[in-house]
Coordinates of N, CA, C and O in Angstrom, one line a residue:
X14 N 11.7 23.0 18.6 CA 10.9 21.9 18.0 C 10.4 21.0 19.1 O 11.1 20.6 20.0
X15 N 9.1 20.7 19.0 CA 8.5 19.8 20.1 C 8.9 18.4 19.9 O 9.4 18.0 18.8
X16 N 8.7 17.6 20.9 CA 9.1 16.1 20.8 C 8.2 15.5 19.7 O 8.8 14.6 18.9
X17 N 7.0 15.8 19.6 CA 6.1 15.2 18.5 C 6.6 15.6 17.1 O 6.7 14.8 16.2
X18 N 7.0 16.9 17.0 CA 7.6 17.3 15.7 C 8.9 16.5 15.4 O 9.1 16.1 14.2
X19 N 9.7 16.4 16.4 CA 11.0 15.6 16.2 C 10.7 14.2 15.7 O 11.3 13.7 14.8
X20 N 9.7 13.5 16.4 CA 9.4 12.2 16.0 C 8.8 12.1 14.6 O 9.1 11.2 13.8
X21 N 7.9 13.0 14.3 CA 7.3 13.1 12.9 C 8.4 13.3 11.9 O 8.4 12.6 10.9
X22 N 9.2 14.2 12.2 CA 10.3 14.5 11.2 C 11.2 13.3 11.1 O 11.7 13.0 10.0
X23 N 11.4 12.5 12.2 CA 12.3 11.3 12.1 C 11.6 10.3 11.2 O 12.3 9.7 10.4
X24 N 10.3 10.1 11.3 CA 9.7 9.1 10.5 C 9.7 9.5 9.0 O 10.0 8.7 8.1
X25 N 9.5 10.8 8.7 CA 9.6 11.3 7.4 C 11.0 11.1 6.8 O 11.2 10.7 5.7
X26 N 12.0 11.4 7.7 CA 13.4 11.3 7.3 C 13.7 9.8 7.0 O 14.4 9.5 6.0
X27 N 13.2 8.9 7.9 CA 13.5 7.5 7.7 C 12.8 7.0 6.4 O 13.4 6.2 5.6
X28 N 11.6 7.4 6.1 CA 11.0 7.0 4.8 C 11.7 7.6 3.6 O 11.9 6.9 2.7
X29 N 12.2 8.8 3.7 CA 13.0 9.4 2.6 C 14.3 8.6 2.5 O 14.8 8.4 1.4
X30 N 14.9 8.3 3.6 CA 16.2 7.5 3.5 C 16.0 6.2 2.9 O 16.9 5.7 2.2
X31 N 14.8 5.6 3.1 CA 14.5 4.3 2.5 C 14.1 4.5 1.0 O 13.8 3.5 0.3
X32 N 14.1 5.7 0.6 CA 13.7 6.0 -0.8 C 12.2 5.6 -1.0 O 11.9 4.9 -2.1
X33 N 11.4 5.8 -0.1 CA 10.0 5.4 -0.2 C 9.3 6.0 -1.4 O 9.7 7.1 -1.8
X34 N 8.4 5.3 -2.0 CA 7.8 5.8 -3.2 C 7.1 7.1 -3.0 O 6.5 7.3 -1.9
X35 N 7.1 8.0 -3.9 CA 6.6 9.3 -3.8 C 5.1 9.3 -3.5 O 4.5 10.3 -2.9
X36 N 4.4 8.3 -4.0 CA 2.9 8.3 -3.8 C 2.6 8.2 -2.4 O 1.5 8.7 -1.9
X37 N 3.4 7.5 -1.6 CA 3.2 7.4 -0.1 C 3.0 8.8 0.5 O 2.1 9.1 1.2
X38 N 3.9 9.8 0.1 CA 3.9 11.1 0.6 C 2.6 11.9 0.1 O 2.1 12.7 0.9
X39 N 2.2 11.5 -1.0 CA 1.0 12.2 -1.6 C -0.2 12.0 -0.7 O -1.1 12.9 -0.4
X40 N -0.3 10.8 -0.1 CA -1.5 10.4 0.6 C -1.4 10.6 2.1 O -2.5 10.7 2.8
X41 N -0.2 10.7 2.7 CA -0.2 10.7 4.2 C 0.8 11.7 4.8 O 1.1 11.5 6.0
X42 N 1.3 12.6 4.1 CA 2.3 13.5 4.7 C 1.7 14.3 5.8 O 2.3 14.4 6.9
X43 N 0.5 14.8 5.7 CA -0.2 15.6 6.8 C -0.3 14.7 8.0 O 0.0 15.2 9.1
X44 N -0.7 13.5 7.9 CA -0.8 12.6 9.0 C 0.5 12.3 9.7 O 0.6 12.2 10.9
X45 N 1.6 12.2 8.8 CA 2.9 11.9 9.4 C 3.4 13.1 10.2 O 4.0 13.0 11.2
X46 N 3.2 14.3 9.6 CA 3.6 15.5 10.3 C 2.9 15.7 11.6 O 3.5 16.1 12.6
X47 N 1.6 15.2 11.7 CA 0.9 15.3 12.9 C 1.2 14.1 13.9 O 0.6 14.0 14.9
X48 N 2.1 13.2 13.4 CA 2.4 12.0 14.2 C 1.2 11.1 14.4 O 1.1 10.5 15.4
X49 N 0.4 11.1 13.4 CA -0.8 10.3 13.5 C -0.6 9.1 12.6 O -1.1 9.0 11.5
X50 N 0.2 8.1 13.2 CA 0.6 7.0 12.4 C -0.6 6.1 12.0 O -0.6 5.5 10.9
X51 N -1.6 6.0 12.9 CA -2.8 5.2 12.6 C -3.4 5.7 11.3 O -3.6 4.9 10.3
X52 N -3.6 6.9 11.2 CA -4.3 7.5 10.0 C -3.3 7.6 8.8 O -3.7 7.5 7.6
X53 N -2.0 7.7 9.1 CA -1.0 7.8 8.0 C -1.1 6.4 7.3 O -1.1 6.4 6.0
X54 N -1.1 5.3 8.0 CA -1.1 4.0 7.4 C -2.4 3.8 6.7 O -2.5 3.3 5.6
X55 N -3.5 4.2 7.3 CA -4.8 4.1 6.7 C -4.9 4.8 5.4 O -5.4 4.3 4.4
X56 N -4.4 6.1 5.3 CA -4.5 6.9 4.1 C -3.6 6.3 3.0 O -3.9 6.2 1.9
X57 N -2.4 5.8 3.5 CA -1.5 5.1 2.5 C -2.1 3.9 1.9 O -2.0 3.6 0.7
X58 N -2.8 3.1 2.7 CA -3.5 1.9 2.2 C -4.6 2.3 1.2 O -4.7 1.7 0.1
X59 N -5.4 3.3 1.6 CA -6.5 3.7 0.7 C -5.8 4.2 -0.7 O -6.4 4.0 -1.7
X60 N -4.7 4.9 -0.6 CA -4.0 5.4 -1.8 C -3.5 4.3 -2.6 O -3.6 4.4 -3.9
X61 N -3.1 3.2 -2.0 CA -2.6 2.0 -2.8 C -3.7 1.4 -3.6 O -3.6 1.1 -4.8
X62 N -4.9 1.3 -3.0 CA -6.0 0.7 -3.7 C -6.6 1.6 -4.7 O -7.1 1.2 -5.7
X63 N -6.5 2.9 -4.4 CA -6.9 3.9 -5.5 C -6.0 3.8 -6.7 O -6.5 3.8 -7.8
X64 N -4.8 3.6 -6.5 CA -3.8 3.5 -7.6 C -4.1 2.2 -8.4 O -4.1 2.3 -9.6
X65 N -4.5 1.1 -7.8 CA -4.8 -0.1 -8.5 C -6.1 0.2 -9.3 O -6.1 -0.2 -10.5
X66 N -7.1 0.9 -8.8 CA -8.3 1.2 -9.5 C -7.9 2.1 -10.8 O -8.4 1.8 -11.9
X67 N -7.0 3.1 -10.6 CA -6.6 3.9 -11.7 C -5.9 3.2 -12.8 O -6.2 3.4 -14.0
X68 N -5.0 2.3 -12.4 CA -4.3 1.5 -13.4 C -5.1 0.5 -14.1 O -4.9 0.2 -15.3
X69 N -6.0 -0.1 -13.4 CA -6.8 -1.2 -14.0 C -8.1 -0.8 -14.6 O -8.7 -1.6 -15.4
X70 N -8.6 0.4 -14.3 CA -9.9 0.9 -14.7 C -11.1 0.0 -14.1 O -12.1 -0.1 -14.7
X71 N -10.8 -0.6 -13.0 CA -11.8 -1.5 -12.3 C -12.2 -0.7 -11.0 O -11.3 -0.3 -10.3
X72 N -13.5 -0.5 -10.8 CA -13.9 0.3 -9.7 C -14.4 -0.5 -8.4 O -15.0 0.1 -7.6
X73 N -13.9 -1.7 -8.3 CA -14.2 -2.5 -7.1 C -13.3 -1.9 -6.0 O -12.6 -1.0 -6.2
X74 N -13.4 -2.6 -4.8 CA -12.5 -2.1 -3.7 C -12.0 -3.3 -2.9 O -12.6 -4.4 -3.0
X75 N -11.0 -3.1 -2.2 CA -10.5 -4.1 -1.2 C -10.1 -5.4 -1.9 O -9.5 -5.5 -3.0
X76 N -10.4 -6.5 -1.2 CA -10.0 -7.8 -1.6 C -10.6 -8.2 -3.0 O -10.0 -8.8 -3.8
X77 N -11.9 -7.8 -3.2 CA -12.5 -8.0 -4.5 C -11.8 -7.4 -5.6 O -11.6 -8.0 -6.7
X78 N -11.3 -6.1 -5.4 CA -10.5 -5.4 -6.4 C -9.2 -6.2 -6.7 O -8.9 -6.5 -7.8
X79 N -8.5 -6.5 -5.7 CA -7.2 -7.2 -5.8 C -7.4 -8.5 -6.5 O -6.6 -8.9 -7.4
X80 N -8.3 -9.3 -6.0 CA -8.6 -10.6 -6.6 C -8.9 -10.5 -8.1 O -8.3 -11.3 -8.9
X81 N -9.8 -9.6 -8.4 CA -10.2 -9.5 -9.8 C -9.0 -9.0 -10.7 O -8.7 -9.6 -11.7
X82 N -8.3 -8.0 -10.3 CA -7.3 -7.3 -11.1 C -6.1 -8.2 -11.2 O -5.5 -8.3 -12.3
X83 N -5.7 -9.0 -10.2 CA -4.4 -9.7 -10.3 C -4.6 -11.2 -10.6 O -3.7 -11.9 -11.0
X84 N -5.9 -11.7 -10.4 CA -6.1 -13.1 -10.6 C -6.7 -13.3 -12.0 O -6.5 -14.4 -12.7
X85 N -7.4 -12.3 -12.5 CA -8.0 -12.4 -13.9 C -7.0 -12.6 -15.0 O -7.3 -13.5 -15.8
X86 N -5.9 -12.1 -15.2 CA -5.4 -10.8 -14.7 C -5.8 -9.6 -15.6 O -5.8 -9.7 -16.8
X87 N -6.0 -8.5 -14.9 CA -6.1 -7.2 -15.6 C -4.8 -6.5 -15.7 O -4.4 -5.9 -16.7
X88 N -4.0 -6.6 -14.5 CA -2.7 -6.0 -14.5 C -1.7 -7.2 -14.2 O -2.1 -8.1 -13.5
X89 N -0.6 -7.1 -14.9 CA 0.5 -8.1 -14.6 C 1.7 -7.4 -14.1 O 2.0 -6.3 -14.6
X90 N 2.5 -8.0 -13.2 CA 3.7 -7.3 -12.6 C 4.9 -7.9 -13.2 O 6.0 -7.5 -12.8
X91 N 4.8 -8.8 -14.2 CA 6.0 -9.4 -14.9 C 5.5 -9.8 -16.2 O 4.4 -9.5 -16.7
X92 N 6.3 -10.7 -16.9 CA 5.9 -11.1 -18.2 C 4.7 -12.1 -18.2 O 4.0 -12.3 -19.2
X93 N 4.4 -12.7 -17.1 CA 3.3 -13.6 -16.9 C 3.3 -14.7 -17.9 O 2.2 -15.1 -18.5
X94 N 4.5 -15.3 -18.1 CA 4.6 -16.4 -19.1 C 4.9 -17.8 -18.5 O 4.3 -18.8 -18.9
X95 N 5.7 -17.8 -17.5 CA 6.2 -19.0 -16.9 C 5.4 -19.2 -15.6 O 4.7 -18.3 -15.1
X96 N 5.5 -20.4 -15.0 CA 4.9 -20.7 -13.8 C 5.5 -19.9 -12.7 O 4.8 -19.4 -11.8
X97 N 6.8 -19.6 -12.7 CA 7.4 -18.7 -11.8 C 6.8 -17.3 -11.8 O 6.5 -16.7 -10.8
X98 N 6.5 -16.8 -13.0 CA 5.9 -15.5 -13.2 C 4.5 -15.5 -12.6 O 4.1 -14.6 -11.9
X99 N 3.7 -16.6 -12.8 CA 2.4 -16.7 -12.3 C 2.4 -16.8 -10.8 O 1.5 -16.2 -10.1
X100 N 3.3 -17.5 -10.3 CA 3.5 -17.7 -8.8 C 3.8 -16.3 -8.2 O 3.3 -15.9 -7.1
X101 N 4.7 -15.6 -8.8 CA 5.0 -14.2 -8.3 C 3.8 -13.3 -8.4 O 3.5 -12.6 -7.4
X102 N 3.0 -13.4 -9.4 CA 1.8 -12.6 -9.5 C 0.8 -13.0 -8.4 O 0.3 -12.1 -7.8
X103 N 0.7 -14.3 -8.1 CA -0.2 -14.7 -7.1 C 0.3 -14.3 -5.7 O -0.5 -13.9 -4.8
X104 N 1.6 -14.3 -5.5 CA 2.2 -13.8 -4.3 C 2.0 -12.3 -4.1 O 1.7 -11.9 -2.9
X105 N 2.1 -11.5 -5.1 CA 1.8 -10.1 -5.0 C 0.3 -9.9 -4.7 O 0.0 -9.0 -3.8
X106 N -0.5 -10.6 -5.3 CA -2.0 -10.6 -5.0 C -2.2 -10.8 -3.5 O -2.9 -10.1 -2.8
X107 N -1.5 -11.8 -3.0 CA -1.6 -12.2 -1.5 C -1.1 -11.1 -0.6 O -1.7 -10.8 0.4
X108 N 0.0 -10.4 -1.0 CA 0.5 -9.3 -0.2 C -0.5 -8.2 -0.2 O -0.8 -7.6 0.9
X109 N -1.1 -7.9 -1.3 CA -2.1 -6.8 -1.4 C -3.4 -7.2 -0.6 O -3.9 -6.3 0.1
X110 N -3.8 -8.4 -0.7 CA -4.9 -8.9 0.1 C -4.6 -8.8 1.6 O -5.4 -8.4 2.4
X111 N -3.4 -9.1 2.0 CA -2.9 -9.0 3.4 C -2.9 -7.6 3.9 O -3.4 -7.3 5.0
X112 N -2.5 -6.7 3.1 CA -2.5 -5.3 3.4 C -3.9 -4.8 3.7 O -4.2 -4.1 4.7
X113 N -4.8 -5.2 2.8 CA -6.2 -4.9 3.0 C -6.8 -5.4 4.3 O -7.4 -4.7 5.1
X114 N -6.6 -6.7 4.5 CA -7.2 -7.4 5.6 C -6.5 -7.0 6.9 O -7.2 -6.9 8.0
X115 N -5.2 -6.8 6.9 CA -4.5 -6.5 8.2 C -4.5 -5.0 8.6 O -4.5 -4.7 9.7
X116 N -4.4 -4.2 7.6 CA -4.2 -2.7 7.9 C -5.3 -1.8 7.5 O -5.7 -0.9 8.2
X117 N -5.9 -2.0 6.3 CA -6.9 -1.1 5.9 C -8.2 -1.4 6.5 O -8.9 -0.5 7.1
X118 N -8.7 -2.6 6.5 CA -10.0 -3.0 7.1 C -10.1 -2.8 8.6 O -11.1 -2.2 9.0
X119 N -9.1 -3.2 9.4 CA -9.2 -2.9 10.8 C -9.3 -1.4 11.1 O -10.0 -1.0 12.0
X120 N -8.5 -0.6 10.4 CA -8.5 0.8 10.7 C -9.8 1.4 10.3 O -10.2 2.4 10.9
X121 N -10.5 0.9 9.3 CA -11.8 1.4 8.9 C -12.9 1.1 9.9 O -13.9 1.8 9.9
X122 N -12.7 0.0 10.7 CA -13.8 -0.4 11.5 C -13.4 -0.4 13.0 O -14.3 -0.6 13.9
X123 N -12.2 -0.1 13.3 CA -11.7 -0.1 14.7 C -11.3 1.3 15.2 O -10.6 2.0 14.5
X124 N -11.8 1.8 16.3 CA -11.4 3.1 16.8 C -9.9 3.1 17.0 O -9.2 2.1 17.4
X125 N -9.3 4.2 16.8 CA -7.9 4.5 16.9 C -7.3 4.1 18.3 O -6.3 3.5 18.4
X126 N -8.1 4.3 19.3 CA -7.6 4.0 20.7 C -7.5 2.5 20.9 O -6.9 2.1 21.9
X127 N -8.2 1.7 20.1 CA -8.2 0.3 20.3 C -7.2 -0.4 19.4 O -7.0 -1.6 19.5
X128 N -6.5 0.3 18.5 CA -5.6 -0.3 17.6 C -4.4 0.7 17.5 O -4.2 1.4 16.6
X129 N -3.5 0.7 18.6 CA -2.4 1.6 18.6 C -1.4 1.3 17.5 O -1.2 0.2 17.1
X130 N -0.8 2.4 16.9 CA 0.1 2.3 15.8 C 1.4 2.9 16.3 O 1.5 4.1 16.5
X131 N 2.5 2.1 16.5 CA 3.8 2.6 16.9 C 4.5 3.1 15.7 O 4.3 2.7 14.6
X132 N 5.5 4.0 16.0 CA 6.3 4.6 14.9 C 7.0 3.5 14.1 O 7.0 3.6 12.8
X133 N 7.6 2.5 14.7 CA 8.3 1.5 14.0 C 7.4 0.7 13.1 O 7.7 0.3 12.0
X134 N 6.2 0.4 13.6 CA 5.2 -0.4 12.8 C 4.8 0.5 11.6 O 4.7 -0.1 10.5
X135 N 4.5 1.7 11.8 CA 4.1 2.6 10.7 C 5.2 2.6 9.7 O 4.9 2.5 8.5
X136 N 6.5 2.7 10.1 CA 7.6 2.8 9.1 C 7.6 1.5 8.3 O 7.8 1.6 7.1
X137 N 7.5 0.4 8.9 CA 7.6 -0.9 8.2 C 6.3 -1.1 7.3 O 6.5 -1.6 6.2
X138 N 5.2 -0.8 7.8 CA 4.0 -0.9 6.9 C 4.0 0.0 5.7 O 3.8 -0.4 4.6
X139 N 4.4 1.3 6.0 CA 4.6 2.2 4.9 C 5.6 1.8 3.9 O 5.5 2.0 2.7
X140 N 6.7 1.1 4.4 CA 7.7 0.6 3.5 C 7.2 -0.5 2.6 O 7.5 -0.6 1.4
X141 N 6.3 -1.4 3.2 CA 5.7 -2.4 2.4 C 4.8 -1.8 1.3 O 4.8 -2.3 0.2
X142 N 4.0 -0.8 1.7 CA 3.1 -0.2 0.7 C 4.0 0.5 -0.4 O 3.6 0.4 -1.5
X143 N 5.1 1.1 0.0 CA 6.0 1.7 -1.0 C 6.5 0.6 -2.0 O 6.5 0.8 -3.2
X144 N 6.8 -0.6 -1.4 CA 7.3 -1.7 -2.3 C 6.2 -2.0 -3.3 O 6.4 -2.2 -4.5
X145 N 4.9 -2.1 -2.8 CA 3.8 -2.4 -3.7 C 3.7 -1.3 -4.8 O 3.4 -1.7 -6.0
X146 N 3.9 -0.1 -4.5 CA 3.8 1.0 -5.5 C 4.9 0.8 -6.5 O 4.7 1.0 -7.7
X147 N 6.1 0.4 -6.1 CA 7.2 0.2 -7.0 C 6.9 -1.0 -8.0 O 7.2 -0.9 -9.2
X148 N 6.2 -2.0 -7.5 CA 5.8 -3.1 -8.4 C 4.7 -2.6 -9.4 O 4.7 -3.0 -10.5
X149 N 3.9 -1.8 -8.9 CA 2.8 -1.2 -9.8 C 3.4 -0.3 -10.8 O 2.8 -0.1 -11.9
X150 N 4.5 0.4 -10.5 CA 5.2 1.2 -11.5 C 5.5 0.5 -12.8 O 5.4 1.0 -13.9
X151 N 5.8 -0.8 -12.6 CA 6.2 -1.6 -13.8 C 5.0 -2.5 -14.3 O 5.2 -3.3 -15.2
X152 N 3.9 -2.4 -13.6 CA 2.8 -3.3 -14.1 C 2.3 -2.9 -15.4 O 2.4 -1.7 -15.8
X153 N 1.8 -3.9 -16.1 CA 1.2 -3.6 -17.5 C -0.3 -4.1 -17.5 O -0.6 -5.1 -16.8
X154 N -1.1 -3.3 -18.2 CA -2.5 -3.7 -18.3 C -2.6 -4.7 -19.4 O -2.0 -4.5 -20.5
X155 N -3.3 -5.8 -19.1 CA -3.5 -6.8 -20.1 C -4.7 -6.4 -21.0 O -5.7 -6.0 -20.6
X156 N -4.4 -6.5 -22.3 CA -5.5 -6.1 -23.3 C -5.9 -7.4 -23.9 O -5.1 -8.3 -24.3
X157 N -7.2 -7.5 -24.0 CA -7.8 -8.8 -24.6 C -8.4 -8.5 -25.9 O -8.9 -7.4 -26.2

């Protein structure tokens, strides 16, 4: 096994050991196997926003999608009754907006050679995206 294969296998093993959400693997396994962390994170980000579109039936993208879906709200991640629930919803919205602004948008506009992605960074970003998918697993669509 080559050094690159060993590293790629290590990241896959680490993600599986963290019990990463299965949707992560749907969108970026090929990139992880190729040790292409930059594109693995990019694909996982795109997959996260695609899942929000699927759950909400809203076809916007990026920050506009997140703002509309979680501020309106179209999807709720808790009972959304108390101020604590509403603050948690707003915090989740902020995490999603941060993922978009920090990881998805730069990758879409910045050449890979200008934005290096280390293995540890990829592991932690993918873990954050996995957490978001877990919260979406329990999200409910608000019906008006």
